[in-house]
PDB file of C-alpha atoms in Angstrom:
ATOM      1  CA  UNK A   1       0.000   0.000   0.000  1.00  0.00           C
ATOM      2  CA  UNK A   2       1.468   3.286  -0.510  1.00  0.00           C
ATOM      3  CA  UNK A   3       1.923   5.740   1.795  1.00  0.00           C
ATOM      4  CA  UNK A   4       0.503   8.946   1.941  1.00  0.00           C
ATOM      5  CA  UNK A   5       2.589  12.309   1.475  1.00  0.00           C
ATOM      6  CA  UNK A   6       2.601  15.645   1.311  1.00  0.00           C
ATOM      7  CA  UNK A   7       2.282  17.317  -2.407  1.00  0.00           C
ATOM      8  CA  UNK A   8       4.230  20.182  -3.438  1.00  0.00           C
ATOM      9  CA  UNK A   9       1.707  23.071  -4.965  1.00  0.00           C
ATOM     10  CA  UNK A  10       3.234  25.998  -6.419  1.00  0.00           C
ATOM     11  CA  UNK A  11       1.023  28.420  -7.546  1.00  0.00           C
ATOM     12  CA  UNK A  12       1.861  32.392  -8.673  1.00  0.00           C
ATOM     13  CA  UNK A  13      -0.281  34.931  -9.987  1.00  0.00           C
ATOM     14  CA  UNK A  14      -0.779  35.911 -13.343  1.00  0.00           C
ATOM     15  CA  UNK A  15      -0.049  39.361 -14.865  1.00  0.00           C
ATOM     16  CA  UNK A  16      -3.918  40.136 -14.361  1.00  0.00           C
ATOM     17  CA  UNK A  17      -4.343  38.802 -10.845  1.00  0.00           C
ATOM     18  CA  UNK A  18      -5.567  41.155  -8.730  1.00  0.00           C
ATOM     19  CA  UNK A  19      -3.768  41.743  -4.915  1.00  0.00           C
ATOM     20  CA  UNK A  20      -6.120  42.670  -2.447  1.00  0.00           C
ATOM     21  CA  UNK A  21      -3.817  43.701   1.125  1.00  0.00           C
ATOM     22  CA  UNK A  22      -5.806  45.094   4.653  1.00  0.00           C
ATOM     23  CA  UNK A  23      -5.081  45.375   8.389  1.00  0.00           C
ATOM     24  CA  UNK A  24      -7.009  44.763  10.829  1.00  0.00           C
ATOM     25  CA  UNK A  25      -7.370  45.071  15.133  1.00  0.00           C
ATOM     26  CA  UNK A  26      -7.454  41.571  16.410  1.00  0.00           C
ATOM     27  CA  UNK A  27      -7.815  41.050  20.121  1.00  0.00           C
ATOM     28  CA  UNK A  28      -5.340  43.975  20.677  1.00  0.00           C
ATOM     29  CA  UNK A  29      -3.094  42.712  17.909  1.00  0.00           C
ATOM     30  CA  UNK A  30      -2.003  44.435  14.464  1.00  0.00           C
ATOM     31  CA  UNK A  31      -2.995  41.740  11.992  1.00  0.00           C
ATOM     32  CA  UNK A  32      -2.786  42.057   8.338  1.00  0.00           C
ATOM     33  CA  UNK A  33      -3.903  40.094   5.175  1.00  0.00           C
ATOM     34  CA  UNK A  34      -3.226  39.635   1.280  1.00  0.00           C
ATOM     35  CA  UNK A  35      -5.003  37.725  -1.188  1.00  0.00           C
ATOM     36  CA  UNK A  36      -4.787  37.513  -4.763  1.00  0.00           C
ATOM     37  CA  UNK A  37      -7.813  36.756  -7.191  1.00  0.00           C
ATOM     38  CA  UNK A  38      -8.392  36.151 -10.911  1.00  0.00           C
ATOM     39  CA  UNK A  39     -11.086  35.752 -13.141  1.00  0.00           C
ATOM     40  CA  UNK A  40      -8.674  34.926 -16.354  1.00  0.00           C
ATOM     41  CA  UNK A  41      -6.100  32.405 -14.440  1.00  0.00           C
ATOM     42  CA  UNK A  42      -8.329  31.331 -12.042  1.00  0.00           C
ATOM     43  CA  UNK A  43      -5.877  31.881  -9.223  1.00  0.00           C
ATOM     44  CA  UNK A  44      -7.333  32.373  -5.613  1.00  0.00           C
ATOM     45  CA  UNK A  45     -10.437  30.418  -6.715  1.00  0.00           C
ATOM     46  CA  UNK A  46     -11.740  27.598  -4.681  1.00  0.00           C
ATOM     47  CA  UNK A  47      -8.979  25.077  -5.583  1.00  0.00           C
ATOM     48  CA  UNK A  48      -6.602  26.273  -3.125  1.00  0.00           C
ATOM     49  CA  UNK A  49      -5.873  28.395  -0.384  1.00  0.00           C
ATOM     50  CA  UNK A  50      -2.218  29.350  -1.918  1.00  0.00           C
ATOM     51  CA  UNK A  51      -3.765  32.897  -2.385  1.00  0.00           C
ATOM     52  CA  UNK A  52      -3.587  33.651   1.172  1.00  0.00           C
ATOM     53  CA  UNK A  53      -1.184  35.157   3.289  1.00  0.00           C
ATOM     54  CA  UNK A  54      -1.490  36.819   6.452  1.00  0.00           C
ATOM     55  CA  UNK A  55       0.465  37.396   9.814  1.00  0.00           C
ATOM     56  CA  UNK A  56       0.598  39.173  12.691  1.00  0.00           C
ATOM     57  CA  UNK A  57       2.228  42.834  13.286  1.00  0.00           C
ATOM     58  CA  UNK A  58       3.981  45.160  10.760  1.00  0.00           C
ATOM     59  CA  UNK A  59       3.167  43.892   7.447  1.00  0.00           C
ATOM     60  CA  UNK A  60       5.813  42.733   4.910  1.00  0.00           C
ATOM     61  CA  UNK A  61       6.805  45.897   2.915  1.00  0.00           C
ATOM     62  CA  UNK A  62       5.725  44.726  -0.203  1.00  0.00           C
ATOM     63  CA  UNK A  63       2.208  44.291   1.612  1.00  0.00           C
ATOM     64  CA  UNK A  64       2.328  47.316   3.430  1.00  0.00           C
ATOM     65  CA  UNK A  65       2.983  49.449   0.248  1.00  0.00           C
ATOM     66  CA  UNK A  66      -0.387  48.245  -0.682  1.00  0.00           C
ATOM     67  CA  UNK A  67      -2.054  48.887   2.036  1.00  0.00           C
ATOM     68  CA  UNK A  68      -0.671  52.399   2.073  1.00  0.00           C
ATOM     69  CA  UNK A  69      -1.761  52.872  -1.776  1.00  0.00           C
ATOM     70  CA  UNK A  70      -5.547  51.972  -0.430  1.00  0.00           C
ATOM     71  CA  UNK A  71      -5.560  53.891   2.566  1.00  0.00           C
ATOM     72  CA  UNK A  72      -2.506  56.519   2.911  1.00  0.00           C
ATOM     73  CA  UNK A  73      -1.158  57.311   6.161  1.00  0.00           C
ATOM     74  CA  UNK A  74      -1.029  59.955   8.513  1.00  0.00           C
ATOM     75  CA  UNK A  75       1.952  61.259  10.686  1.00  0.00           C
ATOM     76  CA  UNK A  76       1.449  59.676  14.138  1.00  0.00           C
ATOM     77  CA  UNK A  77       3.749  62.037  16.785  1.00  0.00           C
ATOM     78  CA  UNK A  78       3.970  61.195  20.300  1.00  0.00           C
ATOM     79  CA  UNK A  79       3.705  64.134  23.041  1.00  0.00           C
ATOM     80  CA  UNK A  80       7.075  62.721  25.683  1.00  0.00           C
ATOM     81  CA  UNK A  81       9.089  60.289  25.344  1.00  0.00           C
ATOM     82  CA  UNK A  82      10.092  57.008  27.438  1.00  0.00           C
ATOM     83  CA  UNK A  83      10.762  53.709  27.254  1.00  0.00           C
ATOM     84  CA  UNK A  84       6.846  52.722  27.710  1.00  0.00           C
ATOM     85  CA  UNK A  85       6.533  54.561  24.857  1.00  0.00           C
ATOM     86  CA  UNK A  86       9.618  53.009  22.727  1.00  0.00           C
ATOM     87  CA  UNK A  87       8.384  49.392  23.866  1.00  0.00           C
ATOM     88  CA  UNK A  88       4.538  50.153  22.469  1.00  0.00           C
ATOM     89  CA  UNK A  89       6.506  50.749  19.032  1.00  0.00           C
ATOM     90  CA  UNK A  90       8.441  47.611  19.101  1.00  0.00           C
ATOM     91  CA  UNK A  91       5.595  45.413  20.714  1.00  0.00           C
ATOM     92  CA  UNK A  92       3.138  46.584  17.939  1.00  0.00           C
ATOM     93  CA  UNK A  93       5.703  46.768  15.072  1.00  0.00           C
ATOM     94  CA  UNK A  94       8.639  45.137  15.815  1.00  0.00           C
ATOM     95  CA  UNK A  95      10.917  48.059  15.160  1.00  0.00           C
ATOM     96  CA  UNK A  96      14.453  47.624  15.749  1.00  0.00           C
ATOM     97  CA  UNK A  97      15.861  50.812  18.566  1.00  0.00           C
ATOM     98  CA  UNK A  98      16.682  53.486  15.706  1.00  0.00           C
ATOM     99  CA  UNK A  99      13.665  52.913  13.901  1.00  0.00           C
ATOM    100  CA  UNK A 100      11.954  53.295  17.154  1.00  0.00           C
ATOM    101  CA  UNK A 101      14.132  56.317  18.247  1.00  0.00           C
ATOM    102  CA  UNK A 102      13.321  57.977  15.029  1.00  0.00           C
ATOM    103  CA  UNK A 103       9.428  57.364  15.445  1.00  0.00           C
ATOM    104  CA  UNK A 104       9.286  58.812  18.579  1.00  0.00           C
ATOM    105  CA  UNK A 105      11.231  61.754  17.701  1.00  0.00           C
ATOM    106  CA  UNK A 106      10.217  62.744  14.416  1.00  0.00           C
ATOM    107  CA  UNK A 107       6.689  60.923  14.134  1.00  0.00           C
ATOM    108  CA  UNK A 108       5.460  57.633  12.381  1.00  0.00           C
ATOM    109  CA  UNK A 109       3.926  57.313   9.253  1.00  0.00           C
ATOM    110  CA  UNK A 110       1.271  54.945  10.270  1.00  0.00           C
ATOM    111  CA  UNK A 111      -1.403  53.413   8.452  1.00  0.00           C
ATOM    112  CA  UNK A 112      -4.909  54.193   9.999  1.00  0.00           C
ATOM    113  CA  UNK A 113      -5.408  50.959  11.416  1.00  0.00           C
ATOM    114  CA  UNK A 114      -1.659  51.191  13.035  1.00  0.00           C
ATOM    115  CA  UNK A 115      -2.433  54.699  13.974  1.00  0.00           C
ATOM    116  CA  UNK A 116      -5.584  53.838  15.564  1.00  0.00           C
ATOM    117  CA  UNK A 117      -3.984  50.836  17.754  1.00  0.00           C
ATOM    118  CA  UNK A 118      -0.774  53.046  18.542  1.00  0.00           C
ATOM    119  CA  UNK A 119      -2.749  55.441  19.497  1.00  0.00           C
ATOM    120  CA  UNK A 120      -4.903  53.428  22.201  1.00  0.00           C
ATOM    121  CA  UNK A 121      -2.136  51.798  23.099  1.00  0.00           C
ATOM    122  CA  UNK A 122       0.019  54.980  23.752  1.00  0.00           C
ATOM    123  CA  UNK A 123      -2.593  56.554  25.440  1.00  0.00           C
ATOM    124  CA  UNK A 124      -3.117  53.631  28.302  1.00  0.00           C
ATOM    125  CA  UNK A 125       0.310  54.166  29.027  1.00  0.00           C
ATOM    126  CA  UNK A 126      -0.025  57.919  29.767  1.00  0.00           C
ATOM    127  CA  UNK A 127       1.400  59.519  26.095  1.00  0.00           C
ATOM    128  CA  UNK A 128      -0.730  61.775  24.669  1.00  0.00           C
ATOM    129  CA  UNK A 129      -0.460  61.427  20.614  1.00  0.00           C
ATOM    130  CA  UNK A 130      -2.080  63.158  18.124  1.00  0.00           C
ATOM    131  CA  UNK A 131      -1.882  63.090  13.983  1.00  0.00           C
ATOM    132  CA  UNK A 132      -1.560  64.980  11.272  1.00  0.00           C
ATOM    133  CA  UNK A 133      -2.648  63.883   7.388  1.00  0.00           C
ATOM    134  CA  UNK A 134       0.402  63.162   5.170  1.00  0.00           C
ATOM    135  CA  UNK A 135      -1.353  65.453   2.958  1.00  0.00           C
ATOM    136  CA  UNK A 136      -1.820  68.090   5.209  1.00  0.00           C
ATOM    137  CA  UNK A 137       1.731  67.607   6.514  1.00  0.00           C
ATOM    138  CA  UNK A 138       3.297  68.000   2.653  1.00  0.00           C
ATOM    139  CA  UNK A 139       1.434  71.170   2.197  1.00  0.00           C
ATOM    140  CA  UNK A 140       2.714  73.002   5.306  1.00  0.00           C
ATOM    141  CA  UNK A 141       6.228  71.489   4.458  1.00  0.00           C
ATOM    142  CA  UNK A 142       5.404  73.780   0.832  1.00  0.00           C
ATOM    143  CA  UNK A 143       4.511  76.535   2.616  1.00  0.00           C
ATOM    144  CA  UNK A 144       7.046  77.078   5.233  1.00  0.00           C
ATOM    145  CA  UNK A 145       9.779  76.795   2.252  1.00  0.00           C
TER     146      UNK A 145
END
């Protein structure tokens, strides 16, 4: 009898798949998801679930970038600093020390879903934040030149 084993699918998109990317608040986690469809190729139809791919925290940049061509982000700036603060950075995003240095110095440019966690989470430890709209911020950045 042979014996059962695990097969190999490898699956890509097609040059007219399209990539669908989000973020979402999960139980006080940053979780974010990508899936890829197709009506020519077929891809991400009910054959398989290779279309899939999600994870927890800061999405993969190439999954982020899509998820900031969607939505856009705003400049997140926290009010203080300490190391409650620096920790909420790395706990939510896994930044490494300068990358969380330079966020709490010169601001974050979060998603709104990051913002809005950040934000709550910031807050519970006693920083105040507040944000400003990239837009908004590229505008005064004209002006003051």
């Amino acid at each position: 009898m042979p014996e059962s084993g695990w097969a190999l699918v490898v699956c890509a998109p097609c040059p007219h798949c399209v990539h669908h990317a989000w973020q979402r608040i999960d139980g006080g986690r940053l979780r974010w998801e990508a899936e890829w469809e197709c009506d020519r190729c077929e891809f991400g139809g009910p054959r398989g679930g290779c279309n899939l791919d999600y994870g927890w925290g800061r999405a993969p940049d190439h999954i982020r970038a899509l998820i900031v061509a969607a939505e856009g982000t705003v400049l997140l700036r926290v009010d203080g600093s300490g190391g409650a603060a620096l920790k909420v950075f790395r706990d939510v995003l896994g930044m490494t020390i300068p990358e969380v240095l330079a966020a709490s110095r010169d601001g974050y440019h979060a998603t709104p879903v990051e913002a809005r966690l950040l934000t709550a989470l910031l807050q519970a430890s006693g920083f105040s934040t507040r944000t400003e709209s990239d837009q908004a911020q590229a505008l005064n950045a004209l002006r003051n030149r």
